[in-house]
Coordinates of C-alpha atoms in Angstrom, one line a residue:
M1 CA 33.2 -54.5 4.3
R2 CA 32.7 -53.5 7.9
R3 CA 32.3 -56.3 10.4
G4 CA 31.3 -54.3 13.4
M5 CA 34.6 -54.7 15.2
I6 CA 36.4 -52.1 17.2
A7 CA 40.2 -52.5 16.9
A8 CA 41.9 -54.0 19.9
L9 CA 43.6 -51.1 21.7
L10 CA 46.0 -50.8 24.6
G11 CA 47.2 -47.9 26.7
V12 CA 45.6 -44.9 28.3
G13 CA 44.2 -41.7 26.8
A14 CA 43.2 -38.1 27.1
L15 CA 39.8 -36.6 26.4
V16 CA 39.7 -34.0 23.6
P17 CA 36.1 -32.6 24.0
A18 CA 36.0 -30.2 21.1
A19 CA 32.3 -30.2 21.4
C20 CA 31.9 -31.1 25.0
G21 CA 31.3 -29.2 28.2
G22 CA 31.2 -30.2 31.9
G23 CA 29.6 -33.2 33.6
G24 CA 29.6 -36.9 32.9
E25 CA 32.4 -39.5 33.3
E26 CA 36.0 -38.5 32.7
G27 CA 38.2 -40.3 30.3
P28 CA 41.5 -42.0 31.1
P29 CA 44.5 -40.0 32.3
R30 CA 46.8 -38.2 29.9
H31 CA 49.5 -40.4 28.3
P32 CA 53.0 -39.6 29.6
S33 CA 54.5 -39.7 26.1
G34 CA 52.4 -36.8 25.0
P35 CA 49.0 -37.2 23.3
R36 CA 47.5 -34.9 20.7
P37 CA 46.7 -31.5 22.1
S38 CA 43.2 -31.2 23.6
H39 CA 40.6 -28.5 22.9
S40 CA 37.6 -27.5 24.9
S41 CA 34.3 -26.2 23.5
G42 CA 35.4 -22.7 24.3
S43 CA 38.6 -23.0 22.3
P44 CA 38.8 -20.6 19.4
E45 CA 40.5 -23.2 17.2
P46 CA 39.3 -26.7 17.9
A47 CA 41.1 -29.6 16.3
A48 CA 40.2 -29.8 12.6
S49 CA 40.9 -31.8 9.6
P50 CA 40.8 -30.3 6.1
S51 CA 38.1 -31.8 3.8
A52 CA 38.4 -32.6 0.1
K53 CA 38.8 -29.9 -2.5
P54 CA 35.5 -29.1 -4.3
G55 CA 34.7 -30.6 -7.7
I56 CA 36.0 -34.1 -7.4
V57 CA 33.2 -36.2 -8.9
R58 CA 33.4 -39.9 -10.0
G59 CA 31.9 -41.2 -13.2
D60 CA 28.8 -42.5 -11.4
G61 CA 28.1 -39.0 -10.0
A62 CA 29.4 -39.6 -6.5
E63 CA 31.1 -36.5 -5.0
L64 CA 34.1 -36.6 -2.7
I65 CA 33.2 -34.6 0.5
H66 CA 36.0 -35.5 2.9
R67 CA 39.5 -37.1 3.0
E68 CA 41.8 -37.4 6.0
R69 CA 45.5 -36.7 6.1
G70 CA 48.0 -39.5 5.9
K71 CA 46.8 -42.9 7.2
G72 CA 43.6 -41.5 8.6
S73 CA 40.5 -43.4 7.5
A74 CA 37.1 -41.6 7.4
Q75 CA 34.4 -44.2 8.0
N76 CA 30.7 -44.7 9.0
P77 CA 29.0 -41.4 7.9
A78 CA 25.8 -40.6 9.8
F79 CA 23.7 -37.5 9.1
A80 CA 22.8 -35.0 11.8
P81 CA 19.0 -34.7 12.4
D82 CA 18.8 -31.5 10.4
G83 CA 21.0 -32.9 7.6
K84 CA 23.4 -30.0 7.7
S85 CA 26.4 -31.9 9.1
L86 CA 27.8 -35.4 9.1
L87 CA 29.1 -37.5 12.0
F88 CA 31.8 -40.0 11.2
T89 CA 34.6 -42.1 12.7
V90 CA 38.2 -41.6 11.8
F91 CA 40.7 -44.4 12.5
H92 CA 44.1 -42.8 12.8
G93 CA 46.1 -45.9 11.8
G94 CA 44.2 -46.8 8.6
Y95 CA 41.1 -48.8 7.8
N96 CA 39.7 -50.1 11.1
E97 CA 43.2 -49.7 12.6
G98 CA 44.5 -47.9 15.6
A99 CA 42.8 -45.3 17.8
A100 CA 39.5 -43.9 16.5
A101 CA 37.9 -40.5 17.0
L102 CA 34.4 -39.0 16.3
R103 CA 34.3 -36.0 14.0
V104 CA 31.6 -33.8 12.5
L105 CA 31.8 -32.4 9.0
P106 CA 29.6 -29.3 8.1
L107 CA 27.8 -29.8 4.8
E108 CA 26.0 -26.4 4.5
S109 CA 26.7 -22.8 5.3
G110 CA 24.3 -20.6 7.3
G111 CA 22.7 -19.6 4.0
G112 CA 21.7 -23.2 3.2
R113 CA 24.3 -23.5 0.4
D114 CA 27.0 -26.2 0.2
S115 CA 30.1 -25.0 2.0
R116 CA 32.6 -26.9 0.0
D117 CA 35.3 -24.3 0.0
G118 CA 37.4 -24.4 3.2
R119 CA 35.1 -26.9 4.9
E120 CA 36.7 -28.6 7.9
A121 CA 35.8 -31.6 10.0
R122 CA 35.9 -30.8 13.8
D123 CA 36.7 -33.2 16.6
L124 CA 33.8 -34.3 18.7
L125 CA 35.7 -36.8 20.8
D126 CA 39.3 -37.8 20.3
E127 CA 41.2 -39.9 23.0
Y128 CA 44.8 -41.0 22.7
D129 CA 45.0 -44.7 22.0
R130 CA 41.2 -45.3 22.5
A131 CA 38.5 -46.1 20.0
A132 CA 35.2 -44.2 19.8
V133 CA 33.1 -45.6 16.9
N134 CA 29.7 -44.7 15.6
L135 CA 27.3 -46.7 13.4
P136 CA 26.1 -45.3 10.1
G137 CA 22.4 -44.5 10.2
S138 CA 20.5 -43.5 13.3
S139 CA 23.4 -42.5 15.6
W140 CA 22.3 -38.9 16.3
R141 CA 19.1 -37.6 17.9
P142 CA 18.3 -34.0 18.6
S143 CA 17.6 -34.3 22.4
A144 CA 19.7 -37.4 23.1
G145 CA 22.9 -36.5 21.3
V146 CA 25.3 -39.0 19.7
V147 CA 25.5 -42.7 20.6
F148 CA 28.7 -44.6 20.1
A149 CA 30.8 -47.6 21.3
S150 CA 34.1 -47.1 23.0
D151 CA 36.7 -48.9 25.0
R152 CA 37.5 -45.7 27.0
S153 CA 36.6 -47.5 30.3
G154 CA 38.8 -50.5 29.4
K155 CA 36.3 -52.6 27.4
E156 CA 33.8 -51.9 24.7
E157 CA 30.6 -50.3 26.1
I158 CA 27.8 -48.1 24.8
W159 CA 28.2 -44.3 25.5
L160 CA 26.3 -41.1 24.9
L161 CA 27.6 -37.7 24.1
K162 CA 24.7 -35.2 24.8
P163 CA 24.7 -31.6 23.4
G164 CA 27.1 -29.5 25.5
G165 CA 28.0 -32.4 27.7
R166 CA 30.7 -35.0 28.3
P167 CA 30.6 -38.7 27.4
E168 CA 28.2 -40.7 29.6
K169 CA 28.4 -44.4 30.0
V170 CA 25.2 -46.3 29.2
T171 CA 26.2 -49.9 29.7
G172 CA 28.5 -51.8 32.1
H173 CA 28.9 -55.6 31.8
H174 CA 31.2 -58.4 32.7
G175 CA 32.9 -61.1 30.5
I176 CA 35.0 -60.9 27.4
S177 CA 32.3 -59.7 25.0
G178 CA 32.1 -56.2 23.6
Y179 CA 29.0 -54.0 23.3
L180 CA 29.2 -52.4 19.8
E181 CA 27.3 -50.8 16.9
P182 CA 24.6 -48.8 18.7
S183 CA 21.7 -46.9 17.1
F184 CA 18.8 -44.9 18.5
S185 CA 15.1 -45.4 18.4
P186 CA 13.3 -42.5 16.7
D187 CA 12.4 -40.8 20.0
G188 CA 16.0 -41.3 21.4
K189 CA 14.8 -43.2 24.5
W190 CA 16.1 -46.6 23.5
I191 CA 19.3 -47.9 22.0
V192 CA 19.8 -51.2 20.1
F193 CA 23.3 -52.7 19.8
Q194 CA 25.2 -55.9 19.2
E195 CA 27.1 -58.0 21.7
S196 CA 30.0 -60.0 20.2
V197 CA 33.4 -61.6 20.9
Q198 CA 36.4 -61.1 18.7
H199 CA 38.8 -64.0 18.5
E200 CA 42.1 -63.7 16.8
D201 CA 41.9 -67.2 15.1
P202 CA 44.2 -67.7 12.0
D203 CA 42.1 -70.6 11.0
Q204 CA 39.2 -69.0 9.0
E205 CA 37.0 -72.1 9.0
A206 CA 37.4 -72.6 12.7
A207 CA 36.6 -69.0 13.3
L208 CA 33.4 -69.2 11.3
A209 CA 32.4 -72.3 13.2
D210 CA 33.1 -70.8 16.6
R211 CA 29.6 -70.6 18.3
S212 CA 31.0 -68.4 21.2
A213 CA 31.9 -65.6 18.7
L214 CA 28.3 -65.3 17.3
G215 CA 26.8 -61.9 17.8
S216 CA 23.6 -61.2 19.7
L217 CA 21.3 -58.1 19.6
W218 CA 20.1 -56.1 22.6
K219 CA 18.2 -53.0 23.5
V220 CA 18.7 -50.7 26.5
G221 CA 17.1 -47.5 27.7
R222 CA 19.1 -44.3 27.2
D223 CA 19.4 -44.2 31.0
G224 CA 21.0 -47.7 31.1
R225 CA 17.9 -49.4 32.4
G226 CA 15.8 -52.1 30.8
R227 CA 18.5 -54.0 29.0
T228 CA 16.8 -56.8 27.0
R229 CA 18.2 -59.4 24.6
L230 CA 16.3 -59.4 21.3
V231 CA 18.3 -62.1 19.4
N232 CA 20.5 -64.8 21.0
G233 CA 23.2 -65.5 18.5
P234 CA 24.9 -68.5 20.1
A235 CA 21.6 -70.2 20.9
S236 CA 20.2 -69.7 17.4
G237 CA 23.5 -70.5 15.6
T238 CA 23.5 -67.1 13.9
D239 CA 25.9 -64.2 13.9
N240 CA 23.9 -60.9 14.2
R241 CA 25.4 -57.5 13.6
E242 CA 24.9 -53.8 13.0
P243 CA 21.3 -53.2 14.1
N244 CA 19.6 -50.0 12.8
W245 CA 16.3 -48.8 14.2
S246 CA 13.7 -47.6 11.6
P247 CA 12.4 -44.0 11.5
R248 CA 8.9 -45.3 12.3
G249 CA 10.2 -47.1 15.4
D250 CA 8.5 -50.4 14.6
R251 CA 11.3 -52.4 13.0
I252 CA 15.1 -53.0 13.1
V253 CA 17.3 -54.0 10.2
F254 CA 20.5 -56.0 10.8
Q255 CA 22.9 -58.3 9.0
R256 CA 23.2 -62.1 9.8
R257 CA 25.3 -65.1 8.8
E258 CA 24.7 -68.7 9.7
L259 CA 27.2 -70.6 11.8
G260 CA 30.0 -71.9 9.6
S261 CA 29.1 -69.6 6.7
D262 CA 30.8 -66.3 5.7
A263 CA 27.8 -65.1 3.7
W264 CA 26.0 -62.1 5.2
S265 CA 22.4 -61.3 4.5
L266 CA 20.0 -58.6 5.6
Y267 CA 17.1 -59.3 8.0
V268 CA 14.4 -57.2 9.6
M269 CA 12.5 -57.8 12.8
N270 CA 10.0 -56.0 15.0
A271 CA 11.3 -53.7 17.7
D272 CA 10.6 -56.3 20.4
G273 CA 12.7 -59.0 18.6
S274 CA 9.7 -60.9 17.1
G275 CA 8.9 -61.5 13.4
V276 CA 12.4 -62.0 12.1
R277 CA 12.4 -62.0 8.3
R278 CA 15.1 -62.3 5.7
L279 CA 15.2 -59.3 3.4
T280 CA 17.9 -60.1 0.8
T281 CA 17.6 -63.4 -1.0
L282 CA 19.9 -62.8 -4.0
E283 CA 23.4 -64.2 -4.2
G284 CA 26.2 -62.0 -2.8
E285 CA 27.2 -60.4 0.5
H286 CA 24.9 -57.8 1.9
T287 CA 25.9 -55.6 4.9
D288 CA 25.9 -52.1 6.4
A289 CA 22.2 -51.5 6.2
S290 CA 20.3 -48.3 7.4
W291 CA 17.0 -46.8 6.6
S292 CA 15.5 -44.3 4.2
P293 CA 13.8 -41.3 5.9
D294 CA 10.3 -42.6 5.3
G295 CA 11.2 -46.1 6.6
R296 CA 10.1 -47.8 3.4
S297 CA 13.5 -48.7 2.1
V298 CA 17.0 -49.6 3.2
V299 CA 20.4 -48.6 1.8
F300 CA 23.2 -51.1 2.1
S301 CA 26.5 -52.4 0.6
S302 CA 26.4 -55.5 -1.6
T303 CA 28.2 -57.7 -4.1
T304 CA 25.0 -58.9 -5.7
G305 CA 25.1 -59.5 -9.4
G306 CA 28.6 -61.0 -9.3
L307 CA 30.4 -57.8 -8.4
D308 CA 34.0 -58.1 -7.4
L309 CA 33.8 -55.1 -5.1
P310 CA 30.8 -54.0 -2.9
K311 CA 28.6 -51.2 -4.2
I312 CA 25.8 -49.2 -2.7
F313 CA 22.2 -50.5 -3.2
V314 CA 18.7 -49.6 -2.1
M315 CA 15.7 -51.8 -1.9
P316 CA 12.1 -51.6 -0.4
V317 CA 11.5 -53.4 2.8
D318 CA 8.1 -54.6 1.8
G319 CA 6.6 -55.6 -1.5
G320 CA 9.5 -57.8 -2.8
G321 CA 11.1 -55.2 -5.0
A322 CA 14.6 -55.9 -6.4
P323 CA 17.7 -54.0 -5.2
V324 CA 18.6 -50.9 -7.2
Q325 CA 22.3 -50.2 -7.7
V326 CA 23.3 -46.7 -6.8
T327 CA 27.1 -46.5 -7.2
R328 CA 28.9 -48.0 -10.2
E329 CA 32.6 -47.1 -10.0
R330 CA 34.1 -50.5 -10.9
S331 CA 37.4 -50.1 -9.2
T332 CA 36.2 -49.0 -5.7
Y333 CA 34.9 -50.5 -2.5
D334 CA 31.8 -48.6 -1.4
G335 CA 30.2 -49.3 2.0
A336 CA 28.7 -48.0 5.3
P337 CA 26.0 -45.9 3.7
S338 CA 23.5 -43.4 5.3
W339 CA 20.5 -41.6 3.8
S340 CA 20.1 -37.9 4.4
P341 CA 17.0 -36.7 6.3
D342 CA 15.6 -34.9 3.3
G343 CA 16.0 -38.0 1.2
R344 CA 18.2 -36.3 -1.4
W345 CA 21.6 -37.9 -0.6
I346 CA 23.3 -41.1 0.4
A347 CA 26.7 -40.7 2.1
F348 CA 29.2 -43.6 2.2
E349 CA 32.8 -44.6 2.7
S350 CA 35.0 -45.6 -0.2
H351 CA 38.5 -46.6 -1.2
P352 CA 40.1 -47.8 -4.4
G353 CA 40.8 -51.5 -4.9
S354 CA 40.0 -54.6 -2.8
E355 CA 42.8 -54.2 -0.2
D356 CA 41.8 -52.6 3.1
R357 CA 43.2 -49.0 2.9
P358 CA 42.0 -45.6 4.3
T359 CA 38.6 -44.7 3.1
S360 CA 37.2 -41.2 2.2
L361 CA 33.6 -39.9 2.5
W362 CA 31.5 -39.5 -0.6
R363 CA 27.9 -38.7 -1.3
V364 CA 25.7 -39.6 -4.3
P365 CA 22.1 -38.5 -5.2
A366 CA 19.6 -41.0 -3.9
P367 CA 17.3 -42.7 -6.4
R368 CA 13.9 -41.2 -6.5
K369 CA 11.9 -44.4 -6.6
P370 CA 14.0 -47.3 -5.2

């Protein structure tokens, strides 16, 4: 499952703004050994990656919609506001490995039909030896653009990519922590994100008991002002990750583990950080939560019910309803889900087996009454 970590990267990079114009902060200089060729928004042939051939459907009804070449791992799908395309992160070196780029996959043609034949993913931002990573869920707003985390300035910060623009830095902070996993408020004026420290500790028990590595949750204005801590991880003895703002704007869902434990559960809180409440109470590991379009349910990845590999589930936020399993392919990991704006589809990442390996993007019909 995703743990909200950007891979540790070294070196310098070159901006590949396939969907970017002028203005904003420039990326690092071009690498002397020769980065991937760059493309501007006016280029007739922006960098592209072929998507999956049509007609590949699993036994549980999930349809393959995109697979990268070679070691490329397609992760973290997030629907565009109009539902006609899909934002995602591709890690060039494998699952959560190496440099990472943002790409957009068209899902429909101009006539409103699925455009499966010849569909290609286009680069939105690709920098040599840098990581740009989006969160599944509410990462894209019509007026605000795309919000993502990147180490393009030397450490992990929150960035915006507005329509027709270049990346703009939202946060700047000191210390060894990283600012990661951002998502928008419904009006696009606020961003919620996690602050965490990644230690390379071979001792798993020691790592779980490391209070300094516990994640906190913050919000900040889109203009970089008003940064406010909502949850203090080290002070509360909890590790808090992957916050996603609800479509109604009143609540935030996130995942949490207690100090010394490796078991993740889902929690919800009010948008000001008050009213923290545990959402998942069943056994298993529950992560990667985002909201249904009406804000009544969440979709997430879970091993509840004794599953060996995580599957996609949905459950209501209020009323105490039990989780409903959506994907059922026994031999696959399914994670990082997002719900389409029209409520019809759930997109997610998946790979066969339990070992970390490159994931592809799939979609499955959403249950009508979770």
